[in-house]
Short mmCIF file of C-alpha atoms in Angstrom, two decimals:
data_model
loop_
_atom_site.label_atom_id
_atom_site.label_comp_id
_atom_site.label_asym_id
_atom_site.label_seq_id
_atom_site.Cartn_x
_atom_site.Cartn_y
_atom_site.Cartn_z
CA UNK A 1 0.00 0.00 0.00
CA UNK A 2 3.01 2.31 0.56
CA UNK A 3 3.95 4.63 3.41
CA UNK A 4 2.03 7.70 4.54
CA UNK A 5 4.59 9.91 2.77
CA UNK A 6 4.18 7.94 -0.45
CA UNK A 7 0.39 8.18 -0.28
CA UNK A 8 0.32 11.86 0.53
CA UNK A 9 3.43 13.44 -1.01
CA UNK A 10 1.95 16.97 -1.14
CA UNK A 11 1.01 16.81 2.60
CA UNK A 12 4.60 15.74 3.43
CA UNK A 13 5.98 18.58 1.30
CA UNK A 14 3.93 21.26 3.06
CA UNK A 15 4.78 19.76 6.48
CA UNK A 16 8.54 20.00 5.75
CA UNK A 17 8.15 23.55 4.52
CA UNK A 18 6.27 24.64 7.64
CA UNK A 19 8.97 23.11 9.88
CA UNK A 20 11.73 24.91 7.97
CA UNK A 21 9.84 28.22 8.19
CA UNK A 22 9.38 27.80 11.99
CA UNK A 23 13.09 27.12 12.54
CA UNK A 24 13.98 30.10 10.40
CA UNK A 25 11.75 32.43 12.42
CA UNK A 26 13.22 31.10 15.69
CA UNK A 27 16.75 31.73 14.44
CA UNK A 28 15.87 35.31 13.45
CA UNK A 29 14.31 35.95 16.86
CA UNK A 30 17.45 34.71 18.69
CA UNK A 31 19.73 36.69 16.41
CA UNK A 32 17.71 39.90 16.87
CA UNK A 33 17.80 39.55 20.66
CA UNK A 34 21.55 39.01 20.65
CA UNK A 35 22.10 42.11 18.51
CA UNK A 36 19.88 44.16 20.85
CA UNK A 37 21.80 42.95 23.92
CA UNK A 38 25.04 43.79 22.18
CA UNK A 39 23.90 47.34 21.33
CA UNK A 40 22.72 48.08 24.84
CA UNK A 41 25.63 46.45 26.60
CA UNK A 42 28.70 47.10 24.44
CA UNK A 43 30.86 50.23 24.48
CA UNK A 44 32.39 52.23 21.69
CA UNK A 45 35.88 51.22 20.70
CA UNK A 46 37.19 54.60 21.79
CA UNK A 47 36.22 54.06 25.46
CA UNK A 48 38.84 53.29 27.96
CA UNK A 49 38.38 50.57 30.54
CA UNK A 50 39.19 53.14 33.13
CA UNK A 51 36.10 55.28 32.38
CA UNK A 52 33.51 55.25 35.09
CA UNK A 53 30.24 53.31 34.58
CA UNK A 54 28.03 56.43 34.33
CA UNK A 55 30.15 57.62 31.36
CA UNK A 56 29.46 54.34 29.58
CA UNK A 57 25.75 54.78 30.15
CA UNK A 58 25.81 58.36 28.89
CA UNK A 59 27.64 57.36 25.70
CA UNK A 60 25.33 54.42 25.23
CA UNK A 61 22.27 56.71 25.47
CA UNK A 62 23.85 59.18 23.05
CA UNK A 63 24.39 56.42 20.49
CA UNK A 64 20.74 55.36 20.75
CA UNK A 65 19.62 58.97 20.33
CA UNK A 66 21.80 59.32 17.25
CA UNK A 67 20.38 56.13 15.75
CA UNK A 68 16.82 57.36 16.34
CA UNK A 69 17.62 60.67 14.69
CA UNK A 70 19.05 58.82 11.68
CA UNK A 71 15.93 56.65 11.53
CA UNK A 72 13.63 59.67 11.63
CA UNK A 73 15.71 61.39 8.97
CA UNK A 74 15.51 58.32 6.76
CA UNK A 75 11.73 58.16 7.25
CA UNK A 76 11.39 61.80 6.28
CA UNK A 77 13.47 61.28 3.16
CA UNK A 78 11.40 58.24 2.27
CA UNK A 79 8.17 60.23 2.57
CA UNK A 80 9.72 62.97 0.43
CA UNK A 81 10.60 60.34 -2.21
CA UNK A 82 7.01 59.05 -2.20
CA UNK A 83 5.78 62.61 -2.71
CA UNK A 84 8.24 63.17 -5.55
CA UNK A 85 7.18 59.92 -7.25
CA UNK A 86 3.49 60.90 -6.97
CA UNK A 87 4.26 64.31 -8.47
CA UNK A 88 6.16 62.73 -11.37
CA UNK A 89 3.29 60.31 -12.00
CA UNK A 90 0.85 63.23 -12.13
CA UNK A 91 3.08 65.09 -14.60
CA UNK A 92 3.40 62.00 -16.81
CA UNK A 93 -0.40 61.64 -16.91
CA UNK A 94 -0.75 65.31 -17.79
CA UNK A 95 1.82 64.90 -20.59
CA UNK A 96 -0.07 61.89 -21.96
CA UNK A 97 -3.26 63.91 -22.14
CA UNK A 98 -1.45 66.77 -23.89
CA UNK A 99 0.10 64.37 -26.45
CA UNK A 100 -3.29 62.75 -27.07
CA UNK A 101 -4.94 66.14 -27.66
CA UNK A 102 -2.10 67.15 -29.96
CA UNK A 103 -2.47 63.99 -32.05
CA UNK A 104 -6.23 64.54 -32.33
CA UNK A 105 -5.66 68.12 -33.47
CA UNK A 106 -3.10 66.99 -36.06
CA UNK A 107 -5.50 64.36 -37.46
CA UNK A 108 -8.33 66.90 -37.57
CA UNK A 109 -6.15 69.44 -39.36
CA UNK A 110 -5.03 66.82 -41.89
CA UNK A 111 -8.59 65.73 -42.64
CA UNK A 112 -9.63 69.33 -43.26
CA UNK A 113 -6.78 69.73 -45.74
CA UNK A 114 -7.52 66.49 -47.64
CA UNK A 115 -9.63 66.50 -50.82
CA UNK A 116 -12.89 64.61 -50.62
CA UNK A 117 -11.55 61.68 -52.63
CA UNK A 118 -8.75 61.01 -50.09
CA UNK A 119 -11.15 61.13 -47.17
CA UNK A 120 -13.49 58.72 -48.90
CA UNK A 121 -13.18 55.01 -48.94
CA UNK A 122 -12.50 52.89 -52.04
CA UNK A 123 -15.93 53.55 -53.53
CA UNK A 124 -15.94 57.25 -52.75
CA UNK A 125 -18.35 57.06 -49.83
CA UNK A 126 -17.54 59.84 -47.33
CA UNK A 127 -16.76 58.83 -43.73
CA UNK A 128 -19.58 61.04 -42.49
CA UNK A 129 -22.96 61.88 -43.95
CA UNK A 130 -23.34 65.07 -41.95
CA UNK A 131 -22.75 67.20 -45.06
CA UNK A 132 -25.49 65.49 -47.09
CA UNK A 133 -28.90 67.10 -47.47
CA UNK A 134 -31.94 65.31 -46.05
CA UNK A 135 -33.26 64.55 -49.53
CA UNK A 136 -29.92 63.13 -50.65
CA UNK A 137 -29.73 60.95 -47.53
CA UNK A 138 -33.18 59.54 -48.33
CA UNK A 139 -32.10 58.87 -51.91
CA UNK A 140 -28.81 57.08 -51.28
CA UNK A 141 -28.67 55.78 -47.69
CA UNK A 142 -30.14 52.43 -46.59
CA UNK A 143 -33.73 52.01 -45.48
CA UNK A 144 -34.98 49.48 -42.92
CA UNK A 145 -37.34 46.87 -44.33
CA UNK A 146 -40.85 47.30 -42.83
CA UNK A 147 -41.18 43.53 -42.25
CA UNK A 148 -37.71 43.13 -40.77
CA UNK A 149 -35.02 40.71 -41.86
CA UNK A 150 -35.50 39.17 -45.32
CA UNK A 151 -33.94 35.73 -45.96
CA UNK A 152 -34.03 36.44 -49.71
CA UNK A 153 -31.85 39.51 -49.26
CA UNK A 154 -29.96 38.23 -46.20
CA UNK A 155 -30.45 41.68 -44.69
CA UNK A 156 -32.92 43.83 -42.78
CA UNK A 157 -32.22 46.94 -44.89
CA UNK A 158 -32.02 47.93 -48.55
CA UNK A 159 -29.79 50.42 -50.33
CA UNK A 160 -31.18 52.48 -53.24
CA UNK A 161 -28.96 51.59 -56.22
CA UNK A 162 -26.76 54.42 -57.46
CA UNK A 163 -23.46 54.44 -59.31
CA UNK A 164 -20.35 54.22 -57.14
CA UNK A 165 -18.92 57.27 -58.90
CA UNK A 166 -21.86 59.43 -57.78
CA UNK A 167 -20.27 60.13 -54.40
CA UNK A 168 -17.01 61.16 -56.06
CA UNK A 169 -18.89 64.16 -57.44
CA UNK A 170 -20.62 65.27 -54.26
CA UNK A 171 -21.18 68.89 -55.30
CA UNK A 172 -22.80 67.87 -58.58
CA UNK A 173 -24.86 65.20 -56.81
CA UNK A 174 -26.03 67.73 -54.22
CA UNK A 175 -27.02 70.10 -57.04
CA UNK A 176 -28.91 67.33 -58.83
CA UNK A 177 -30.83 66.50 -55.64
CA UNK A 178 -31.81 70.13 -54.94
CA UNK A 179 -35.45 70.80 -55.86
CA UNK A 180 -38.87 71.39 -54.36
CA UNK A 181 -40.33 68.06 -53.24
CA UNK A 182 -43.54 67.43 -55.18
CA UNK A 183 -42.83 70.39 -57.45
CA UNK A 184 -41.36 70.70 -60.91
CA UNK A 185 -37.90 69.23 -61.50
CA UNK A 186 -35.15 71.59 -62.64
CA UNK A 187 -34.41 71.62 -66.38
CA UNK A 188 -31.06 69.93 -65.87
CA UNK A 189 -31.12 67.16 -68.50
CA UNK A 190 -27.71 68.08 -69.93
CA UNK A 191 -26.17 68.41 -66.45
CA UNK A 192 -27.67 65.08 -65.35
CA UNK A 193 -26.45 63.28 -68.47
CA UNK A 194 -22.89 64.58 -67.97
CA UNK A 195 -23.01 63.27 -64.42
CA UNK A 196 -24.25 59.94 -65.75
CA UNK A 197 -21.51 59.74 -68.39
CA UNK A 198 -18.86 60.32 -65.70
CA UNK A 199 -19.96 57.10 -64.04
CA UNK A 200 -22.77 58.26 -61.76
CA UNK A 201 -25.08 55.63 -63.20
CA UNK A 202 -27.75 55.01 -62.30
CA UNK A 203 -28.62 58.43 -60.94
CA UNK A 204 -30.60 58.51 -57.69
CA UNK A 205 -34.36 58.82 -57.91
CA UNK A 206 -35.99 62.21 -57.31
CA UNK A 207 -39.35 63.30 -55.87
CA UNK A 208 -40.31 65.93 -58.43
CA UNK A 209 -42.25 66.16 -61.72
CA UNK A 210 -40.50 66.64 -65.06
CA UNK A 211 -41.71 69.62 -67.05
CA UNK A 212 -44.55 68.75 -69.43
CA UNK A 213 -44.62 70.05 -73.02
CA UNK A 214 -47.28 72.61 -73.87
CA UNK A 215 -49.81 71.53 -76.51
CA UNK A 216 -48.96 67.83 -76.34
CA UNK A 217 -50.96 65.67 -78.78
CA UNK A 218 -51.45 61.91 -79.06
CA UNK A 219 -48.66 60.06 -80.95
CA UNK A 220 -48.98 58.78 -84.51
CA UNK A 221 -50.63 55.32 -84.52
CA UNK A 222 -48.52 52.24 -85.22
CA UNK A 223 -47.21 51.17 -87.77
CA UNK A 224 -47.22 54.60 -89.45
CA UNK A 225 -45.27 55.90 -86.45
CA UNK A 226 -42.19 53.88 -87.49
CA UNK A 227 -41.35 56.38 -90.27
CA UNK A 228 -43.18 59.50 -89.11
CA UNK A 229 -41.59 62.65 -87.65
CA UNK A 230 -43.41 63.55 -84.42
CA UNK A 231 -44.84 67.04 -83.80
CA UNK A 232 -42.59 69.59 -82.12
CA UNK A 233 -45.03 69.87 -79.22
CA UNK A 234 -44.24 66.29 -78.15
CA UNK A 235 -41.11 67.23 -76.17
CA UNK A 236 -39.38 70.02 -74.19
CA UNK A 237 -36.66 71.65 -76.34
CA UNK A 238 -34.84 73.58 -73.60
CA UNK A 239 -31.80 71.22 -73.32
CA UNK A 240 -31.01 71.21 -77.07
CA UNK A 241 -29.43 73.59 -79.58
CA UNK A 242 -32.17 72.90 -82.11
CA UNK A 243 -35.70 73.90 -81.13
CA UNK A 244 -37.60 71.85 -83.72
CA UNK A 245 -37.38 68.53 -85.55
CA UNK A 246 -36.92 70.35 -88.84
CA UNK A 247 -33.76 71.91 -87.43
CA UNK A 248 -32.50 68.43 -86.49
CA UNK A 249 -33.25 67.14 -90.01
CA UNK A 250 -31.47 70.07 -91.66
CA UNK A 251 -28.31 70.04 -89.57
CA UNK A 252 -26.78 67.38 -91.82
CA UNK A 253 -26.35 70.19 -94.35
CA UNK A 254 -24.28 72.37 -92.06
CA UNK A 255 -20.57 72.04 -91.18
CA UNK A 256 -19.47 70.71 -87.83
CA UNK A 257 -19.24 67.38 -86.09
CA UNK A 258 -22.45 66.16 -84.47
CA UNK A 259 -23.22 62.65 -83.24
CA UNK A 260 -25.62 60.88 -85.57
CA UNK A 261 -25.87 63.98 -87.72
CA UNK A 262 -28.51 62.68 -90.13
CA UNK A 263 -30.32 60.26 -87.79
CA UNK A 264 -33.51 62.34 -87.63
CA UNK A 265 -33.99 62.42 -91.40
CA UNK A 266 -36.15 59.31 -91.75
CA UNK A 267 -36.57 59.83 -95.51
CA UNK A 268 -32.82 60.03 -96.17
CA UNK A 269 -30.03 57.56 -95.47
CA UNK A 270 -31.89 56.09 -92.47
CA UNK A 271 -34.49 54.70 -94.89
CA UNK A 272 -31.83 52.64 -96.71
CA UNK A 273 -29.91 51.21 -93.76
CA UNK A 274 -29.48 47.38 -93.56
CA UNK A 275 -31.50 46.72 -96.71
CA UNK A 276 -28.49 45.64 -98.80
CA UNK A 277 -25.65 43.22 -98.12
CA UNK A 278 -22.24 44.28 -99.42
CA UNK A 279 -18.81 44.23 -97.78
CA UNK A 280 -18.88 45.89 -94.38
CA UNK A 281 -22.61 46.59 -94.71
CA UNK A 282 -24.57 43.47 -93.76
CA UNK A 283 -28.14 43.10 -94.92
CA UNK A 284 -30.67 42.48 -92.17
CA UNK A 285 -32.41 39.65 -94.01
CA UNK A 286 -29.10 37.94 -94.77
CA UNK A 287 -28.18 38.03 -91.07
CA UNK A 288 -31.54 36.58 -90.02
CA UNK A 289 -31.14 33.74 -92.55
CA UNK A 290 -28.18 32.39 -90.57
CA UNK A 291 -30.67 31.14 -87.94
CA UNK A 292 -33.85 29.06 -88.24
CA UNK A 293 -36.87 31.17 -89.14
CA UNK A 294 -38.66 32.70 -86.17
CA UNK A 295 -35.87 32.03 -83.65
CA UNK A 296 -34.66 35.66 -83.58
CA UNK A 297 -37.43 37.30 -81.55
CA UNK A 298 -35.99 39.78 -79.04
CA UNK A 299 -32.76 41.73 -78.76
CA UNK A 300 -30.84 44.90 -78.01
CA UNK A 301 -29.30 47.64 -80.13
CA UNK A 302 -26.44 49.33 -78.25
CA UNK A 303 -26.09 53.02 -79.11
CA UNK A 304 -28.90 52.79 -81.63
CA UNK A 305 -29.21 56.49 -82.49
CA UNK A 306 -32.78 57.30 -83.48
CA UNK A 307 -33.97 53.67 -83.47
CA UNK A 308 -33.95 52.74 -87.16
CA UNK A 309 -32.43 49.29 -86.58
CA UNK A 310 -35.26 48.53 -84.13
CA UNK A 311 -37.81 49.86 -86.65
CA UNK A 312 -36.53 47.55 -89.39
CA UNK A 313 -36.64 44.60 -86.98
CA UNK A 314 -40.14 45.58 -85.81
CA UNK A 315 -41.29 45.27 -89.42
CA UNK A 316 -40.17 41.64 -89.15
CA UNK A 317 -42.02 41.06 -85.86
CA UNK A 318 -38.79 41.22 -83.82
CA UNK A 319 -38.70 43.37 -80.68
CA UNK A 320 -35.50 45.36 -80.16
CA UNK A 321 -34.74 47.63 -77.20
CA UNK A 322 -32.56 50.58 -78.20
CA UNK A 323 -30.06 52.17 -75.84
CA UNK A 324 -29.23 55.77 -76.66
CA UNK A 325 -27.93 58.98 -75.10
CA UNK A 326 -29.47 62.42 -75.70
CA UNK A 327 -26.32 64.05 -77.11
CA UNK A 328 -27.70 67.47 -78.12
CA UNK A 329 -30.82 65.82 -79.47
CA UNK A 330 -33.98 64.13 -78.11
CA UNK A 331 -32.96 60.63 -79.21
CA UNK A 332 -34.87 58.71 -76.52
CA UNK A 333 -38.06 60.72 -77.06
CA UNK A 334 -37.77 60.27 -80.83
CA UNK A 335 -37.35 56.49 -80.51
CA UNK A 336 -40.43 56.32 -78.27
CA UNK A 337 -42.45 58.43 -80.73
CA UNK A 338 -41.79 55.75 -83.37
CA UNK A 339 -43.52 53.15 -81.16
CA UNK A 340 -40.20 51.58 -80.12
CA UNK A 341 -38.59 51.01 -76.72
CA UNK A 342 -35.71 53.30 -75.71
CA UNK A 343 -33.45 52.83 -72.71
CA UNK A 344 -31.29 55.71 -71.44
CA UNK A 345 -28.06 53.98 -70.36
CA UNK A 346 -24.43 54.50 -71.31
CA UNK A 347 -22.13 51.88 -72.80
CA UNK A 348 -20.41 51.64 -69.39
CA UNK A 349 -23.55 50.35 -67.67
CA UNK A 350 -24.06 46.65 -66.99
CA UNK A 351 -26.77 45.44 -69.36
CA UNK A 352 -30.09 45.23 -67.44
CA UNK A 353 -30.99 41.76 -68.69
CA UNK A 354 -30.72 38.32 -67.18
CA UNK A 355 -28.16 35.92 -68.61
CA UNK A 356 -28.92 33.86 -71.73
CA UNK A 357 -32.16 35.73 -72.57
CA UNK A 358 -31.59 37.72 -75.80
CA UNK A 359 -31.56 36.35 -79.32
CA UNK A 360 -29.49 39.14 -80.86
CA UNK A 361 -27.36 42.12 -79.83
CA UNK A 362 -26.38 44.76 -82.41
CA UNK A 363 -24.01 47.71 -82.13
CA UNK A 364 -22.98 50.18 -84.82
CA UNK A 365 -20.09 52.64 -84.34
CA UNK A 366 -20.53 52.96 -80.57
CA UNK A 367 -18.25 50.04 -79.67
CA UNK A 368 -14.87 51.21 -80.94
CA UNK A 369 -11.35 52.08 -79.87
CA UNK A 370 -12.41 55.19 -77.93
CA UNK A 371 -13.34 52.81 -75.07
CA UNK A 372 -10.44 51.74 -72.77
CA UNK A 373 -9.42 48.16 -73.57
CA UNK A 374 -10.35 46.75 -70.15
CA UNK A 375 -13.79 48.39 -70.19
CA UNK A 376 -14.40 47.17 -73.74
CA UNK A 377 -13.56 43.60 -72.77
CA UNK A 378 -15.97 43.80 -69.82
CA UNK A 379 -18.66 45.09 -72.21
CA UNK A 380 -18.07 42.23 -74.66
CA UNK A 381 -18.28 39.64 -71.88
CA UNK A 382 -21.53 41.28 -70.76
CA UNK A 383 -22.94 40.91 -74.28
CA UNK A 384 -21.89 37.25 -74.24
CA UNK A 385 -23.65 36.88 -70.86
CA UNK A 386 -27.06 38.16 -71.99
CA UNK A 387 -27.11 36.24 -75.30
CA UNK A 388 -28.74 32.84 -75.26
CA UNK A 389 -26.76 29.86 -76.64
CA UNK A 390 -26.81 30.27 -80.40
CA UNK A 391 -27.57 33.99 -80.05
CA UNK A 392 -26.01 36.50 -82.48
CA UNK A 393 -23.72 39.45 -81.82
CA UNK A 394 -23.72 41.76 -84.83
CA UNK A 395 -20.71 44.09 -84.57
CA UNK A 396 -21.35 46.82 -87.16
CA UNK A 397 -18.50 49.11 -88.30
CA UNK A 398 -16.13 48.78 -85.32
CA UNK A 399 -13.48 51.51 -85.74
CA UNK A 400 -9.77 51.15 -84.86
CA UNK A 401 -6.24 51.98 -85.99
CA UNK A 402 -4.48 49.48 -88.25
CA UNK A 403 -2.05 47.93 -85.73
CA UNK A 404 -4.79 47.61 -83.10
CA UNK A 405 -6.87 45.19 -85.12
CA UNK A 406 -4.50 42.22 -84.98
CA UNK A 407 -2.57 43.15 -81.86
CA UNK A 408 -5.48 44.04 -79.56
CA UNK A 409 -8.98 43.41 -80.81
CA UNK A 410 -8.78 40.11 -82.73
CA UNK A 411 -7.19 38.39 -79.69
CA UNK A 412 -9.77 40.02 -77.44
CA UNK A 413 -12.69 38.57 -79.44
CA UNK A 414 -11.00 35.18 -79.39
CA UNK A 415 -10.77 35.34 -75.58
CA UNK A 416 -14.48 36.09 -75.27
CA UNK A 417 -15.31 32.82 -77.00
CA UNK A 418 -17.61 33.79 -79.89
CA UNK A 419 -17.78 31.71 -83.06
CA UNK A 420 -17.11 33.77 -86.20
CA UNK A 421 -19.86 33.46 -88.82
CA UNK A 422 -18.73 36.53 -90.80
CA UNK A 423 -15.64 38.74 -90.47
CA UNK A 424 -14.99 41.69 -92.80
CA UNK A 425 -12.33 44.36 -92.59
CA UNK A 426 -12.18 47.51 -94.72
CA UNK A 427 -10.24 50.75 -94.78
CA UNK A 428 -11.94 53.88 -93.43
CA UNK A 429 -11.36 56.60 -96.04
CA UNK A 430 -13.70 59.46 -95.08
CA UNK A 431 -10.81 61.32 -93.36
CA UNK A 432 -8.30 60.53 -96.12
CA UNK A 433 -6.76 57.43 -97.66
CA UNK A 434 -3.41 58.19 -96.01
CA UNK A 435 -4.87 57.50 -92.55
CA UNK A 436 -4.28 54.00 -91.23
CA UNK A 437 -7.88 53.71 -90.01
CA UNK A 438 -10.01 50.60 -90.39
CA UNK A 439 -13.54 49.29 -89.93
CA UNK A 440 -14.44 45.81 -88.77
CA UNK A 441 -17.87 44.26 -89.25
CA UNK A 442 -18.50 40.81 -87.81
CA UNK A 443 -21.32 38.41 -87.18
CA UNK A 444 -20.51 36.34 -84.11
CA UNK A 445 -22.41 33.50 -82.48
CA UNK A 446 -22.48 32.37 -78.87
CA UNK A 447 -21.70 28.62 -78.88
CA UNK A 448 -24.56 26.24 -78.14
CA UNK A 449 -22.50 24.45 -75.50
#
């Protein structure tokens, strides 16, 4: 079974320790008593054995008095040291507070000197919303869901969607959101479109009414509306240089560079577009014949000007949505007046369609080398995304410099993964034959698998 010490080793350990401690204390007590006896009974070395006993006692008392004085002096110095330490501690704390306040002031001064972009985070959102107006806060900040947490959203709040770049132009955004609630919106179409083109897309919603045209009449009935010029009273002309549709039709005869200069003349070149198939100009019927009849039903025209491509498709019972900007002309209103569907988005915007839903996507002139390469590649992948398997991408007169075609754009299209059905390259000569400028037209198909 073992001895008591083996069974309880910890108890034996503490017992030995206690015994050692007791002996130690006893030794200290004996030693202290001996020292005390020595102090009170011994004489200084300078005393002679012949001195009388009362002299010894007097010297002995004097020594004790001196020791007490030394002890009191030491105590006093110790208390003074404690006081000095406490004072130093107080000064250190005070210094810490001063340093902290100084750092805060430096940070505050630096923030005031920084431009807004440096104060903002990666997406341009300011660290504080104190400077935003109440209406702007309602338009861009999150709102709590009335029914609480939504499993579908995995959140209990919802953010109004606006472009990330909007908050990099805070002054312009504040101006855009300044109006009388429930009143008439400012006539700021040009200003708003510039903000949109800088990347503030989509713009935040507003709680005001757009100005209504005076003398508005009902639109021309379909299908006559496809090739009819609407009345001037159908729109507000304030944002545009021209103040009538006749002015827009005639401006092709005047010098100067204007986007889609002859787009509003529906009896001119617009009437002949996509009717014939030759070289870079593909005929609409020839393109449709590459797919089984009736399988091209819905699609998108990117940067479609005044909507003529959609009009020609509508004549063939195909619905095309046309994206267009109002660049010194009422392009979206004109498209709508023809009985077609406009959408006011820039080429930078993600296409607002679900994946694999469109039969055809067309783009003429708008997709070209003016777009940064990375942004263009994102746009092409987005087109691939929204096309269904077997869907067509009709790239119409893509403009670039000679070396760019083989070095940049042909490899880019190969990376996207389209199948080439047609591929035509021709020299662009309208600015002179000596320019190394080229057009590319291509009919591309999204693979079935």
